[in-house]
Amino acid sequence: MKKTLILGASTNPSRYSNKAANMLHKHGHAIVNIGLSGGEAAGVPIEKKGEVYTDIDTMTMYLSEPNQKEYYDYILATKPKRIIFNPGAENAELEQIAMEHGIKTERACTLVLLSTGQF
């Protein structure tokens, strides 16, 4: 199973990041929720950026491009194996930076990848 960090996690069940947290949990993936709101998603606390996790396979992005910049250093310190840029979170600059640091990037929908067995 792929430990996944959800960047832009939300307690709101109508938000795609919350749906992804629940679907990842349902598929047996360990998750880390990073967001601003506190609370929890899929029974896992939503933390603010701080602790750097070094065992992340996949980071799934639910922040819009302008809101990602403040996380660049955090993302690079975390060193995920790949970043999934969900619809609305595409960011060519961060994709380039990630690739320069050996991080694979993918423009895709986490929910679709999970639903089709391609995650």
PDB file of C-alpha atoms in Angstrom:
ATOM      1  CA  MET A   1       0.000   0.000   0.000  1.00  0.00           C
ATOM      2  CA  LYS A   2       1.138   3.519  -0.782  1.00  0.00           C
ATOM      3  CA  LYS A   3       1.352   5.981   2.116  1.00  0.00           C
ATOM      4  CA  THR A   4      -0.267   9.115   0.753  1.00  0.00           C
ATOM      5  CA  LEU A   5      -0.104  12.711   1.912  1.00  0.00           C
ATOM      6  CA  ILE A   6      -3.176  14.758   1.027  1.00  0.00           C
ATOM      7  CA  LEU A   7      -2.183  18.400   0.626  1.00  0.00           C
ATOM      8  CA  GLY A   8      -5.262  20.574   1.006  1.00  0.00           C
ATOM      9  CA  ALA A   9      -7.196  18.137   3.203  1.00  0.00           C
ATOM     10  CA  SER A  10     -10.653  19.246   4.314  1.00  0.00           C
ATOM     11  CA  THR A  11     -13.282  18.160   6.828  1.00  0.00           C
ATOM     12  CA  ASN A  12     -16.014  19.085   4.327  1.00  0.00           C
ATOM     13  CA  PRO A  13     -17.453  15.839   2.889  1.00  0.00           C
ATOM     14  CA  SER A  14     -18.345  17.588  -0.377  1.00  0.00           C
ATOM     15  CA  ARG A  15     -14.687  18.497  -1.069  1.00  0.00           C
ATOM     16  CA  TYR A  16     -12.715  16.167  -3.316  1.00  0.00           C
ATOM     17  CA  SER A  17      -9.813  16.043  -0.868  1.00  0.00           C
ATOM     18  CA  ASN A  18     -12.179  14.613   1.751  1.00  0.00           C
ATOM     19  CA  LYS A  19     -13.595  12.115  -0.726  1.00  0.00           C
ATOM     20  CA  ALA A  20     -10.033  11.082  -1.616  1.00  0.00           C
ATOM     21  CA  ALA A  21      -9.117  10.611   2.054  1.00  0.00           C
ATOM     22  CA  ASN A  22     -12.080   8.294   2.527  1.00  0.00           C
ATOM     23  CA  MET A  23     -11.438   6.370  -0.687  1.00  0.00           C
ATOM     24  CA  LEU A  24      -7.715   5.984   0.054  1.00  0.00           C
ATOM     25  CA  HIS A  25      -8.587   4.703   3.540  1.00  0.00           C
ATOM     26  CA  LYS A  26     -11.190   2.320   2.067  1.00  0.00           C
ATOM     27  CA  HIS A  27      -8.535   0.931  -0.304  1.00  0.00           C
ATOM     28  CA  GLY A  28      -6.157   0.333   2.622  1.00  0.00           C
ATOM     29  CA  HIS A  29      -3.688   3.172   2.032  1.00  0.00           C
ATOM     30  CA  ALA A  30      -2.251   4.966   5.059  1.00  0.00           C
ATOM     31  CA  ILE A  31      -2.847   8.705   4.804  1.00  0.00           C
ATOM     32  CA  VAL A  32      -1.479  11.942   6.200  1.00  0.00           C
ATOM     33  CA  ASN A  33      -3.810  14.946   5.991  1.00  0.00           C
ATOM     34  CA  ILE A  34      -2.246  18.398   5.686  1.00  0.00           C
ATOM     35  CA  GLY A  35      -4.558  21.406   5.651  1.00  0.00           C
ATOM     36  CA  LEU A  36      -5.551  24.575   7.420  1.00  0.00           C
ATOM     37  CA  SER A  37      -8.843  23.674   9.056  1.00  0.00           C
ATOM     38  CA  GLY A  38      -7.921  21.134  11.709  1.00  0.00           C
ATOM     39  CA  GLY A  39     -10.464  18.416  12.418  1.00  0.00           C
ATOM     40  CA  GLU A  40     -10.157  15.102  10.620  1.00  0.00           C
ATOM     41  CA  ALA A  41     -10.805  13.326   7.340  1.00  0.00           C
ATOM     42  CA  ALA A  42     -11.319   9.554   7.130  1.00  0.00           C
ATOM     43  CA  GLY A  43     -10.646   9.373  10.882  1.00  0.00           C
ATOM     44  CA  VAL A  44      -7.153  10.872  10.495  1.00  0.00           C
ATOM     45  CA  PRO A  45      -6.350  14.296  11.994  1.00  0.00           C
ATOM     46  CA  ILE A  46      -5.773  17.198   9.618  1.00  0.00           C
ATOM     47  CA  GLU A  47      -2.434  18.726  10.536  1.00  0.00           C
ATOM     48  CA  LYS A  48      -0.918  22.049   9.601  1.00  0.00           C
ATOM     49  CA  LYS A  49       2.330  22.048   7.637  1.00  0.00           C
ATOM     50  CA  GLY A  50       5.088  21.247  10.088  1.00  0.00           C
ATOM     51  CA  GLU A  51       6.257  17.705  10.604  1.00  0.00           C
ATOM     52  CA  VAL A  52       8.141  16.468   7.562  1.00  0.00           C
ATOM     53  CA  TYR A  53       7.176  12.913   6.685  1.00  0.00           C
ATOM     54  CA  THR A  54       9.933  11.044   4.896  1.00  0.00           C
ATOM     55  CA  ASP A  55       8.025   7.827   4.140  1.00  0.00           C
ATOM     56  CA  ILE A  56       5.499   9.244   1.653  1.00  0.00           C
ATOM     57  CA  ASP A  57       5.000   7.374  -1.594  1.00  0.00           C
ATOM     58  CA  THR A  58       2.408   9.701  -3.110  1.00  0.00           C
ATOM     59  CA  MET A  59       1.414  13.290  -2.459  1.00  0.00           C
ATOM     60  CA  THR A  60      -1.979  14.163  -3.866  1.00  0.00           C
ATOM     61  CA  MET A  61      -2.480  17.874  -4.470  1.00  0.00           C
ATOM     62  CA  TYR A  62      -5.778  19.622  -3.793  1.00  0.00           C
ATOM     63  CA  LEU A  63      -4.479  23.206  -3.532  1.00  0.00           C
ATOM     64  CA  SER A  64      -4.790  25.644  -6.399  1.00  0.00           C
ATOM     65  CA  GLU A  65      -1.561  26.823  -8.001  1.00  0.00           C
ATOM     66  CA  PRO A  66      -1.367  30.178  -6.141  1.00  0.00           C
ATOM     67  CA  ASN A  67      -1.753  28.391  -2.784  1.00  0.00           C
ATOM     68  CA  GLN A  68       0.999  25.850  -3.483  1.00  0.00           C
ATOM     69  CA  LYS A  69       4.006  28.196  -3.466  1.00  0.00           C
ATOM     70  CA  GLU A  70       4.257  28.382   0.311  1.00  0.00           C
ATOM     71  CA  TYR A  71       4.522  24.557   0.386  1.00  0.00           C
ATOM     72  CA  TYR A  72       7.367  24.136  -2.143  1.00  0.00           C
ATOM     73  CA  ASP A  73      10.096  23.694   0.494  1.00  0.00           C
ATOM     74  CA  TYR A  74       7.873  21.378   2.526  1.00  0.00           C
ATOM     75  CA  ILE A  75       7.117  19.229  -0.532  1.00  0.00           C
ATOM     76  CA  LEU A  76      10.800  18.944  -1.444  1.00  0.00           C
ATOM     77  CA  ALA A  77      11.734  18.103   2.163  1.00  0.00           C
ATOM     78  CA  THR A  78       9.073  15.390   2.217  1.00  0.00           C
ATOM     79  CA  LYS A  79      10.522  13.838  -0.964  1.00  0.00           C
ATOM     80  CA  PRO A  80       7.467  11.923  -2.136  1.00  0.00           C
ATOM     81  CA  LYS A  81       8.032   9.452  -4.958  1.00  0.00           C
ATOM     82  CA  ARG A  82       5.272  11.131  -6.969  1.00  0.00           C
ATOM     83  CA  ILE A  83       2.867  14.050  -6.885  1.00  0.00           C
ATOM     84  CA  ILE A  84      -0.608  13.756  -8.360  1.00  0.00           C
ATOM     85  CA  PHE A  85      -1.946  17.111  -9.530  1.00  0.00           C
ATOM     86  CA  ASN A  86      -5.710  16.721  -9.340  1.00  0.00           C
ATOM     87  CA  PRO A  87      -7.959  18.776 -11.652  1.00  0.00           C
ATOM     88  CA  GLY A  88      -7.676  22.441 -10.640  1.00  0.00           C
ATOM     89  CA  ALA A  89      -4.301  21.900  -8.958  1.00  0.00           C
ATOM     90  CA  GLU A  90      -2.121  21.796 -12.079  1.00  0.00           C
ATOM     91  CA  ASN A  91       1.128  23.743 -11.686  1.00  0.00           C
ATOM     92  CA  ALA A  92       3.782  23.595 -14.423  1.00  0.00           C
ATOM     93  CA  GLU A  93       6.363  25.380 -12.255  1.00  0.00           C
ATOM     94  CA  LEU A  94       6.045  22.902  -9.379  1.00  0.00           C
ATOM     95  CA  GLU A  95       5.989  19.980 -11.810  1.00  0.00           C
ATOM     96  CA  GLN A  96       9.330  21.154 -13.223  1.00  0.00           C
ATOM     97  CA  ILE A  97      10.848  21.678  -9.781  1.00  0.00           C
ATOM     98  CA  ALA A  98       9.650  18.250  -8.655  1.00  0.00           C
ATOM     99  CA  MET A  99      11.058  16.520 -11.738  1.00  0.00           C
ATOM    100  CA  GLU A 100      14.421  18.263 -11.187  1.00  0.00           C
ATOM    101  CA  HIS A 101      14.435  16.679  -7.714  1.00  0.00           C
ATOM    102  CA  GLY A 102      13.605  13.202  -8.984  1.00  0.00           C
ATOM    103  CA  ILE A 103       9.919  13.314  -8.067  1.00  0.00           C
ATOM    104  CA  LYS A 104       7.519  11.889 -10.642  1.00  0.00           C
ATOM    105  CA  THR A 105       4.488  14.006 -11.436  1.00  0.00           C
ATOM    106  CA  GLU A 106       1.120  13.089 -12.830  1.00  0.00           C
ATOM    107  CA  ARG A 107      -1.867  15.168 -13.879  1.00  0.00           C
ATOM    108  CA  ALA A 108      -4.719  12.915 -12.892  1.00  0.00           C
ATOM    109  CA  CYS A 109      -7.636  12.473 -10.525  1.00  0.00           C
ATOM    110  CA  THR A 110      -6.879  10.415  -7.433  1.00  0.00           C
ATOM    111  CA  LEU A 111     -10.502   9.269  -7.232  1.00  0.00           C
ATOM    112  CA  VAL A 112     -10.437   7.978 -10.816  1.00  0.00           C
ATOM    113  CA  LEU A 113      -7.047   6.307 -10.334  1.00  0.00           C
ATOM    114  CA  LEU A 114      -8.358   4.489  -7.253  1.00  0.00           C
ATOM    115  CA  SER A 115     -11.646   3.557  -8.938  1.00  0.00           C
ATOM    116  CA  THR A 116      -9.887   2.052 -11.944  1.00  0.00           C
ATOM    117  CA  GLY A 117      -7.103   0.266 -10.055  1.00  0.00           C
ATOM    118  CA  GLN A 118      -4.390   2.522 -11.476  1.00  0.00           C
ATOM    119  CA  PHE A 119      -3.330   4.218  -8.244  1.00  0.00           C
TER     120      PHE A 119
END
